[in-house]
Short mmCIF file of C-alpha atoms in Angstrom, two decimals:
data_model
loop_
_atom_site.label_atom_id
_atom_site.label_comp_id
_atom_site.label_asym_id
_atom_site.label_seq_id
_atom_site.Cartn_x
_atom_site.Cartn_y
_atom_site.Cartn_z
CA UNK A 1 67.96 108.43 48.20
CA UNK A 2 64.12 110.08 48.35
CA UNK A 3 64.24 110.41 44.09
CA UNK A 4 61.54 107.99 42.36
CA UNK A 5 64.72 105.84 41.41
CA UNK A 6 65.29 104.87 44.72
CA UNK A 7 65.45 100.96 45.18
CA UNK A 8 64.96 98.66 47.95
CA UNK A 9 64.94 95.14 46.69
CA UNK A 10 63.59 92.31 48.84
CA UNK A 11 63.14 88.54 48.28
CA UNK A 12 60.61 86.28 50.39
CA UNK A 13 60.07 82.34 50.09
CA UNK A 14 56.41 83.44 50.72
CA UNK A 15 54.79 80.21 50.21
CA UNK A 16 56.92 78.17 52.94
CA UNK A 17 55.63 80.47 55.46
CA UNK A 18 51.71 79.40 54.90
CA UNK A 19 49.11 81.52 55.63
CA UNK A 20 50.72 83.54 58.07
CA UNK A 21 53.33 84.65 55.42
CA UNK A 22 50.46 85.99 53.28
CA UNK A 23 49.11 88.24 56.39
CA UNK A 24 52.26 90.25 56.13
CA UNK A 25 52.34 90.39 52.43
CA UNK A 26 51.26 93.54 52.58
CA UNK A 27 53.68 95.37 55.02
CA UNK A 28 56.26 93.44 52.89
CA UNK A 29 55.15 95.28 49.66
CA UNK A 30 55.15 98.88 51.84
CA UNK A 31 59.09 98.02 52.99
CA UNK A 32 60.10 97.12 49.52
CA UNK A 33 60.89 98.65 46.07
CA UNK A 34 60.22 96.08 44.45
CA UNK A 35 59.04 92.93 46.59
CA UNK A 36 60.23 89.78 44.89
CA UNK A 37 58.25 86.54 45.63
CA UNK A 38 59.09 82.92 45.10
CA UNK A 39 56.24 80.86 43.64
CA UNK A 40 53.20 82.47 45.31
CA UNK A 41 50.07 80.88 45.48
CA UNK A 42 46.89 82.19 44.29
CA UNK A 43 44.70 80.19 46.71
CA UNK A 44 46.49 81.63 49.40
CA UNK A 45 45.59 85.24 48.47
CA UNK A 46 42.34 84.41 49.43
CA UNK A 47 42.89 84.03 52.81
CA UNK A 48 40.84 86.44 54.67
CA UNK A 49 44.15 87.60 56.65
CA UNK A 50 45.69 88.62 53.68
CA UNK A 51 44.87 92.22 52.80
CA UNK A 52 46.00 92.07 49.23
CA UNK A 53 43.51 91.08 46.87
CA UNK A 54 43.92 88.67 44.04
CA UNK A 55 42.99 91.38 41.72
CA UNK A 56 45.39 93.86 43.31
CA UNK A 57 47.78 91.58 43.48
CA UNK A 58 48.08 91.07 39.55
CA UNK A 59 47.89 95.30 39.06
CA UNK A 60 51.13 95.10 41.70
CA UNK A 61 52.89 92.83 39.62
CA UNK A 62 51.84 94.83 36.39
CA UNK A 63 53.38 97.94 37.80
CA UNK A 64 56.42 96.22 38.91
CA UNK A 65 55.70 96.87 42.45
CA UNK A 66 55.65 92.94 43.03
CA UNK A 67 58.40 91.05 40.98
CA UNK A 68 57.82 86.89 40.57
CA UNK A 69 60.50 84.52 40.42
CA UNK A 70 59.40 80.84 39.98
CA UNK A 71 60.53 77.41 38.01
CA UNK A 72 59.10 77.62 34.63
CA UNK A 73 56.61 74.64 35.18
CA UNK A 74 55.22 76.45 38.14
CA UNK A 75 54.42 79.24 35.66
CA UNK A 76 53.01 77.40 32.80
CA UNK A 77 51.97 74.14 33.67
CA UNK A 78 48.11 74.16 34.99
CA UNK A 79 47.61 70.57 34.93
CA UNK A 80 50.46 70.09 37.35
CA UNK A 81 49.86 72.67 39.40
CA UNK A 82 46.10 71.12 40.10
CA UNK A 83 47.62 67.87 40.37
CA UNK A 84 50.15 68.83 43.25
CA UNK A 85 49.46 67.33 46.78
CA UNK A 86 49.76 70.60 48.25
CA UNK A 87 46.56 72.33 47.84
CA UNK A 88 48.10 75.91 47.62
CA UNK A 89 49.45 75.42 44.51
CA UNK A 90 45.95 74.92 42.45
CA UNK A 91 45.82 77.56 39.29
CA UNK A 92 43.59 80.39 39.28
CA UNK A 93 43.20 81.79 35.74
CA UNK A 94 42.46 85.06 36.88
CA UNK A 95 45.91 85.24 38.55
CA UNK A 96 48.01 82.61 37.10
CA UNK A 97 47.16 83.21 33.86
CA UNK A 98 47.76 86.80 33.85
CA UNK A 99 50.98 86.05 35.50
CA UNK A 100 51.89 83.63 32.71
CA UNK A 101 51.05 86.18 29.96
CA UNK A 102 53.70 88.79 31.62
CA UNK A 103 56.19 86.24 31.92
CA UNK A 104 55.71 85.83 27.97
CA UNK A 105 55.35 89.53 27.44
CA UNK A 106 58.97 90.25 29.34
CA UNK A 107 61.30 87.42 27.64
CA UNK A 108 62.53 90.40 25.21
CA UNK A 109 63.67 92.37 28.11
CA UNK A 110 67.45 91.76 28.02
CA UNK A 111 68.07 92.46 32.03
CA UNK A 112 66.46 90.20 33.88
CA UNK A 113 65.82 92.31 36.89
CA UNK A 114 63.78 94.82 34.99
CA UNK A 115 61.32 91.64 34.44
CA UNK A 116 58.16 91.53 36.24
CA UNK A 117 57.72 87.68 36.21
CA UNK A 118 61.26 85.60 35.83
CA UNK A 119 61.50 81.82 34.99
CA UNK A 120 63.92 80.09 37.14
CA UNK A 121 66.53 77.52 36.20
CA UNK A 122 65.68 73.93 36.70
CA UNK A 123 66.24 72.76 40.32
CA UNK A 124 69.78 71.65 40.84
CA UNK A 125 69.47 71.17 44.56
CA UNK A 126 69.31 67.14 44.77
CA UNK A 127 72.53 66.99 42.37
CA UNK A 128 74.65 69.09 44.60
CA UNK A 129 73.56 67.65 47.55
CA UNK A 130 74.18 64.44 46.77
CA UNK A 131 77.45 64.98 45.32
CA UNK A 132 78.33 67.54 48.72
CA UNK A 133 77.74 64.19 51.19
CA UNK A 134 79.94 62.14 48.98
CA UNK A 135 82.73 64.31 48.58
CA UNK A 136 82.46 65.88 52.38
CA UNK A 137 82.20 62.98 55.05
CA UNK A 138 82.92 65.22 57.94
CA UNK A 139 80.22 68.09 57.05
CA UNK A 140 77.82 65.15 56.37
CA UNK A 141 78.51 63.64 60.10
CA UNK A 142 77.89 66.92 61.65
CA UNK A 143 74.51 67.14 60.00
CA UNK A 144 73.75 63.95 60.82
CA UNK A 145 74.76 64.47 64.62
CA UNK A 146 72.33 67.91 64.48
CA UNK A 147 68.96 65.93 62.87
CA UNK A 148 69.50 63.28 65.49
CA UNK A 149 69.39 66.03 68.49
CA UNK A 150 67.10 67.93 69.93
CA UNK A 151 68.32 71.01 68.42
CA UNK A 152 67.00 70.12 64.84
CA UNK A 153 63.86 72.05 65.48
CA UNK A 154 65.52 75.18 66.57
CA UNK A 155 67.63 75.41 64.02
CA UNK A 156 65.88 73.65 60.85
CA UNK A 157 62.94 75.39 59.10
CA UNK A 158 59.85 73.25 59.68
CA UNK A 159 59.11 72.60 55.64
CA UNK A 160 62.89 71.80 55.50
CA UNK A 161 62.76 69.16 58.36
CA UNK A 162 59.54 67.36 57.40
CA UNK A 163 61.18 67.16 54.00
CA UNK A 164 63.77 65.31 55.64
CA UNK A 165 62.29 63.19 57.58
CA UNK A 166 59.55 62.01 55.01
CA UNK A 167 62.39 61.62 52.51
CA UNK A 168 65.22 60.00 54.76
CA UNK A 169 63.24 57.77 56.87
CA UNK A 170 65.64 56.39 59.04
CA UNK A 171 68.44 57.42 56.55
CA UNK A 172 70.50 59.55 58.55
CA UNK A 173 72.36 60.04 55.17
CA UNK A 174 69.15 60.67 52.88
CA UNK A 175 67.98 63.04 55.75
CA UNK A 176 71.43 65.38 55.20
CA UNK A 177 70.84 64.97 51.42
CA UNK A 178 66.93 66.22 51.73
CA UNK A 179 68.51 68.96 54.18
CA UNK A 180 71.44 70.20 51.88
CA UNK A 181 69.17 70.46 48.65
CA UNK A 182 66.55 72.71 50.27
CA UNK A 183 69.63 74.82 51.44
CA UNK A 184 70.78 75.00 47.77
CA UNK A 185 68.06 75.72 46.49
CA UNK A 186 66.88 78.56 48.71
CA UNK A 187 69.97 80.24 48.27
CA UNK A 188 69.79 79.63 44.76
CA UNK A 189 66.46 81.28 44.71
CA UNK A 190 67.33 84.15 46.52
CA UNK A 191 70.43 85.05 43.80
CA UNK A 192 67.70 84.42 41.04
CA UNK A 193 65.58 87.10 42.60
CA UNK A 194 68.17 90.13 42.04
CA UNK A 195 66.96 91.28 45.47
CA UNK A 196 69.60 92.87 48.12
CA UNK A 197 67.76 91.43 50.94
CA UNK A 198 65.41 88.61 52.12
CA UNK A 199 62.56 88.49 54.57
CA UNK A 200 63.75 85.70 57.21
CA UNK A 201 60.52 85.93 59.20
CA UNK A 202 60.97 82.90 61.09
CA UNK A 203 63.85 82.47 64.12
CA UNK A 204 64.53 78.99 62.57
CA UNK A 205 65.25 80.27 58.95
CA UNK A 206 67.91 83.02 60.12
CA UNK A 207 69.45 79.87 62.34
CA UNK A 208 69.54 77.54 59.14
CA UNK A 209 71.39 80.43 57.13
CA UNK A 210 74.01 81.03 59.88
CA UNK A 211 74.30 77.74 60.43
CA UNK A 212 74.79 76.95 56.51
CA UNK A 213 77.20 79.43 56.30
CA UNK A 214 79.84 78.60 59.20
CA UNK A 215 80.12 74.91 58.19
CA UNK A 216 82.58 73.71 56.13
CA UNK A 217 81.87 73.13 52.27
CA UNK A 218 83.41 70.29 49.91
CA UNK A 219 85.39 71.57 46.79
CA UNK A 220 82.88 73.23 43.95
CA UNK A 221 81.35 70.89 41.77
CA UNK A 222 82.24 72.14 38.00
CA UNK A 223 78.86 71.80 36.63
CA UNK A 224 77.05 73.59 39.78
CA UNK A 225 77.28 76.94 41.33
CA UNK A 226 78.13 76.75 45.08
CA UNK A 227 76.22 77.85 48.27
CA UNK A 228 77.57 81.31 49.27
CA UNK A 229 79.62 80.97 52.58
CA UNK A 230 80.03 83.53 55.20
CA UNK A 231 82.24 86.51 54.06
CA UNK A 232 81.08 85.60 50.37
CA UNK A 233 79.35 88.92 48.90
CA UNK A 234 76.58 86.79 47.39
CA UNK A 235 75.90 85.49 51.04
CA UNK A 236 72.42 85.95 52.77
CA UNK A 237 73.24 88.94 55.04
CA UNK A 238 71.55 87.57 58.12
CA UNK A 239 71.90 90.83 60.35
CA UNK A 240 70.14 92.64 57.34
CA UNK A 241 67.26 90.62 57.64
CA UNK A 242 66.96 91.25 61.39
CA UNK A 243 66.31 94.79 60.17
CA UNK A 244 63.42 94.25 57.43
CA UNK A 245 61.88 91.79 60.47
CA UNK A 246 61.86 95.15 62.75
CA UNK A 247 60.59 97.32 60.05
CA UNK A 248 57.82 94.49 59.74
CA UNK A 249 57.27 95.05 63.06
CA UNK A 250 57.02 98.93 63.30
CA UNK A 251 54.37 98.82 60.08
CA UNK A 252 52.42 96.54 62.38
CA UNK A 253 52.19 98.56 65.11
CA UNK A 254 51.20 102.05 63.31
CA UNK A 255 48.89 100.57 60.84
CA UNK A 256 45.28 101.31 61.15
CA UNK A 257 42.07 99.37 59.84
CA UNK A 258 42.31 102.85 57.59
CA UNK A 259 45.77 101.70 56.42
CA UNK A 260 45.21 100.96 52.33
CA UNK A 261 48.25 99.72 50.88
CA UNK A 262 46.80 100.49 47.47
CA UNK A 263 46.90 104.24 48.20
CA UNK A 264 50.55 103.80 49.81
CA UNK A 265 52.52 101.56 47.23
CA UNK A 266 54.14 103.83 44.08
CA UNK A 267 53.99 107.18 46.20
CA UNK A 268 56.75 109.26 46.89
CA UNK A 269 56.42 108.23 50.83
CA UNK A 270 56.65 104.71 49.29
CA UNK A 271 60.35 105.71 47.76
CA UNK A 272 61.22 107.58 51.35
CA UNK A 273 60.40 104.58 53.07
CA UNK A 274 62.18 102.26 50.72
CA UNK A 275 65.07 104.67 50.68
CA UNK A 276 65.27 105.15 54.73
CA UNK A 277 65.13 101.53 55.39
CA UNK A 278 67.75 101.08 52.57
CA UNK A 279 70.24 104.00 54.44
CA UNK A 280 69.71 101.81 57.90
CA UNK A 281 70.60 98.48 56.03
CA UNK A 282 73.18 99.92 54.45
CA UNK A 283 75.22 101.16 57.71
CA UNK A 284 74.58 97.80 59.01
CA UNK A 285 76.40 96.66 55.79
CA UNK A 286 79.43 99.28 55.18
CA UNK A 287 80.00 100.25 59.13
CA UNK A 288 79.80 97.14 60.54
CA UNK A 289 76.67 97.85 63.04
CA UNK A 290 75.17 94.69 63.75
CA UNK A 291 71.26 94.19 63.77
CA UNK A 292 71.56 93.60 67.91
CA UNK A 293 72.43 97.62 68.16
CA UNK A 294 69.68 98.45 65.54
CA UNK A 295 66.44 99.52 66.81
CA UNK A 296 64.51 100.64 63.93
CA UNK A 297 61.42 101.50 65.99
CA UNK A 298 63.49 104.05 67.98
CA UNK A 299 65.30 105.63 65.28
CA UNK A 300 61.66 106.53 63.54
CA UNK A 301 60.32 107.83 67.23
CA UNK A 302 63.67 109.75 67.48
CA UNK A 303 62.74 111.55 63.93
CA UNK A 304 59.25 111.85 64.41
CA UNK A 305 60.11 113.46 68.33
CA UNK A 306 62.52 115.98 66.49
CA UNK A 307 60.21 117.04 63.88
CA UNK A 308 57.59 119.62 64.66
CA UNK A 309 55.10 122.40 63.06
CA UNK A 310 57.03 125.38 62.64
CA UNK A 311 55.40 129.07 63.02
CA UNK A 312 55.98 131.85 64.15
CA UNK A 313 58.52 132.40 67.31
CA UNK A 314 56.57 133.90 70.45
CA UNK A 315 59.20 136.52 70.30
CA UNK A 316 58.00 138.03 66.92
CA UNK A 317 54.48 138.81 68.87
CA UNK A 318 56.11 142.02 70.29
CA UNK A 319 57.43 143.36 67.12
CA UNK A 320 55.74 145.98 65.15
CA UNK A 321 52.94 145.00 62.41
CA UNK A 322 51.98 146.21 59.42
CA UNK A 323 48.74 147.91 59.08
CA UNK A 324 47.58 144.85 56.85
CA UNK A 325 48.81 142.56 59.29
CA UNK A 326 46.92 143.98 62.09
CA UNK A 327 43.85 144.22 60.26
CA UNK A 328 44.02 140.77 59.10
CA UNK A 329 44.80 139.24 62.38
CA UNK A 330 41.74 141.12 64.02
CA UNK A 331 39.68 139.89 61.24
CA UNK A 332 40.92 136.32 61.47
CA UNK A 333 40.52 136.64 65.54
CA UNK A 334 37.01 138.24 65.13
CA UNK A 335 36.38 134.91 62.69
CA UNK A 336 37.50 132.63 65.22
CA UNK A 337 35.54 134.23 67.85
CA UNK A 338 32.25 133.88 66.10
CA UNK A 339 32.78 130.09 65.26
CA UNK A 340 34.07 129.31 69.01
CA UNK A 341 31.98 131.72 70.76
CA UNK A 342 28.09 131.51 72.73
CA UNK A 343 27.12 134.00 70.12
CA UNK A 344 28.08 132.12 66.95
CA UNK A 345 24.35 131.82 66.93
CA UNK A 346 24.05 135.52 66.18
CA UNK A 347 22.12 136.91 63.14
CA UNK A 348 23.10 135.37 59.69
CA UNK A 349 23.41 139.06 58.90
CA UNK A 350 26.66 139.95 60.95
CA UNK A 351 28.09 136.25 60.29
CA UNK A 352 27.73 136.59 56.64
CA UNK A 353 29.50 140.56 56.62
CA UNK A 354 32.23 139.04 58.71
CA UNK A 355 32.77 136.31 56.44
CA UNK A 356 32.95 138.10 53.64
CA UNK A 357 35.44 140.56 55.32
CA UNK A 358 37.68 137.84 56.26
CA UNK A 359 38.16 136.42 52.45
CA UNK A 360 38.78 140.50 51.71
CA UNK A 361 42.08 139.74 53.91
CA UNK A 362 43.22 136.35 53.11
CA UNK A 363 46.42 136.91 54.61
CA UNK A 364 44.95 137.07 58.23
CA UNK A 365 44.48 133.34 57.84
CA UNK A 366 48.28 132.96 56.91
CA UNK A 367 49.25 135.09 59.89
CA UNK A 368 47.13 132.99 62.56
CA UNK A 369 48.91 129.84 61.02
CA UNK A 370 52.13 131.49 61.51
CA UNK A 371 51.27 132.26 65.25
CA UNK A 372 49.75 128.68 66.10
CA UNK A 373 46.00 129.32 65.89
CA UNK A 374 46.26 127.08 62.29
CA UNK A 375 48.72 124.17 62.47
CA UNK A 376 51.85 124.48 60.02
CA UNK A 377 52.74 121.36 58.07
CA UNK A 378 54.47 118.55 59.81
CA UNK A 379 58.30 118.92 58.77
CA UNK A 380 59.28 115.23 59.87
CA UNK A 381 58.46 112.12 58.02
CA UNK A 382 55.46 111.76 56.01
CA UNK A 383 55.09 108.06 55.40
CA UNK A 384 54.24 106.93 58.54
CA UNK A 385 50.81 108.89 58.08
CA UNK A 386 50.08 107.94 54.68
CA UNK A 387 50.30 104.44 55.70
CA UNK A 388 48.72 104.51 58.99
CA UNK A 389 45.71 106.63 56.73
CA UNK A 390 46.36 109.56 59.15
CA UNK A 391 46.92 113.20 58.57
CA UNK A 392 50.04 114.37 60.36
CA UNK A 393 48.99 116.63 63.49
CA UNK A 394 50.03 116.99 66.69
CA UNK A 395 47.56 114.64 68.18
CA UNK A 396 48.62 111.94 65.48
CA UNK A 397 52.12 112.30 66.29
CA UNK A 398 51.63 111.84 69.77
CA UNK A 399 49.78 108.63 69.40
CA UNK A 400 52.31 107.30 66.83
CA UNK A 401 55.01 107.94 69.26
CA UNK A 402 53.23 105.89 71.65
CA UNK A 403 52.39 103.30 69.17
CA UNK A 404 56.33 102.91 68.47
CA UNK A 405 57.02 102.47 72.17
CA UNK A 406 54.39 99.85 72.51
CA UNK A 407 55.49 95.98 72.03
CA UNK A 408 54.03 94.25 68.81
CA UNK A 409 51.94 91.05 69.00
#
């Protein structure tokens, strides 16, 4: 699973999360291969907490690291975007113009999952919701009771709840229509994304999906696809969304001011991270493991703790060395002695001579590396260090283990 073809496709309805969602964008990108975004906002890419610049964002889309799915009007209609009541809809020619061009270029690709930008079908949520409340009075009453209760804020995402209050006013039935419309459109967006797992970073999003899946549904409408239910293969896997949420916490805990997402994405270590996360999620899917029994930080810490810097065992020191090994080790030891002793400021002639002598026996440095004077290469996972902008050393491994044990903010 560590081949360059490893895939871990994720999805995020990012603009619903506002500026905090764009502050997580670089982590979602690092954890995905690829990351599909629904109707991203070029305006929110300018937020100071977003660590991916608009220019780099376009490059990631060009390379296929980020995919975009949105209604066709969002992708092509600049006038409608600029007239939209939400300020985040504003059109940016350098970003949205490039995205529109990629959409047009990719229309010839038959496999939709390989397109960088995809125009989704027109919205059908209102039609589904209005038909659903007509055909399922019992389910509608259940939603009405939820909307009238103090539990609504804990179960219904804030954007959906605000739309329902605004659209429905004092009419409970109209509020339910707005909620079901949002639920339908969100589920449809996930399916349009061709992704394996969505990022559901808010607790209310996960509660909402669980509630939707557990409620009764009306008979399938002949002209509309039905939202996924619990047990349906296309249902949103809430346990898997919990796993991806934990992964974002892990990335947050280990990143530093040297984290450079541009240097990480597209590398073999990026592929390794995607494959590792996919394996954890596969265990949840295939073995009945729930998210409550998965600790992503602990799993990574265990891998790091079990790895090391392999070298020559101490028992090897007692064996008979060849003349070449003994001479090389002696030369290397003299080199270290000159470097670290108070006499390292001795005459340049002696230092130059010993430097030339060490160069004549290159095996000396290799031998010292084997006995631990020069650290060997870390044989554990390398991706956490590339992501953090560090090299894998004994000190950085210890620091990383400490970071993984501390709760994230």
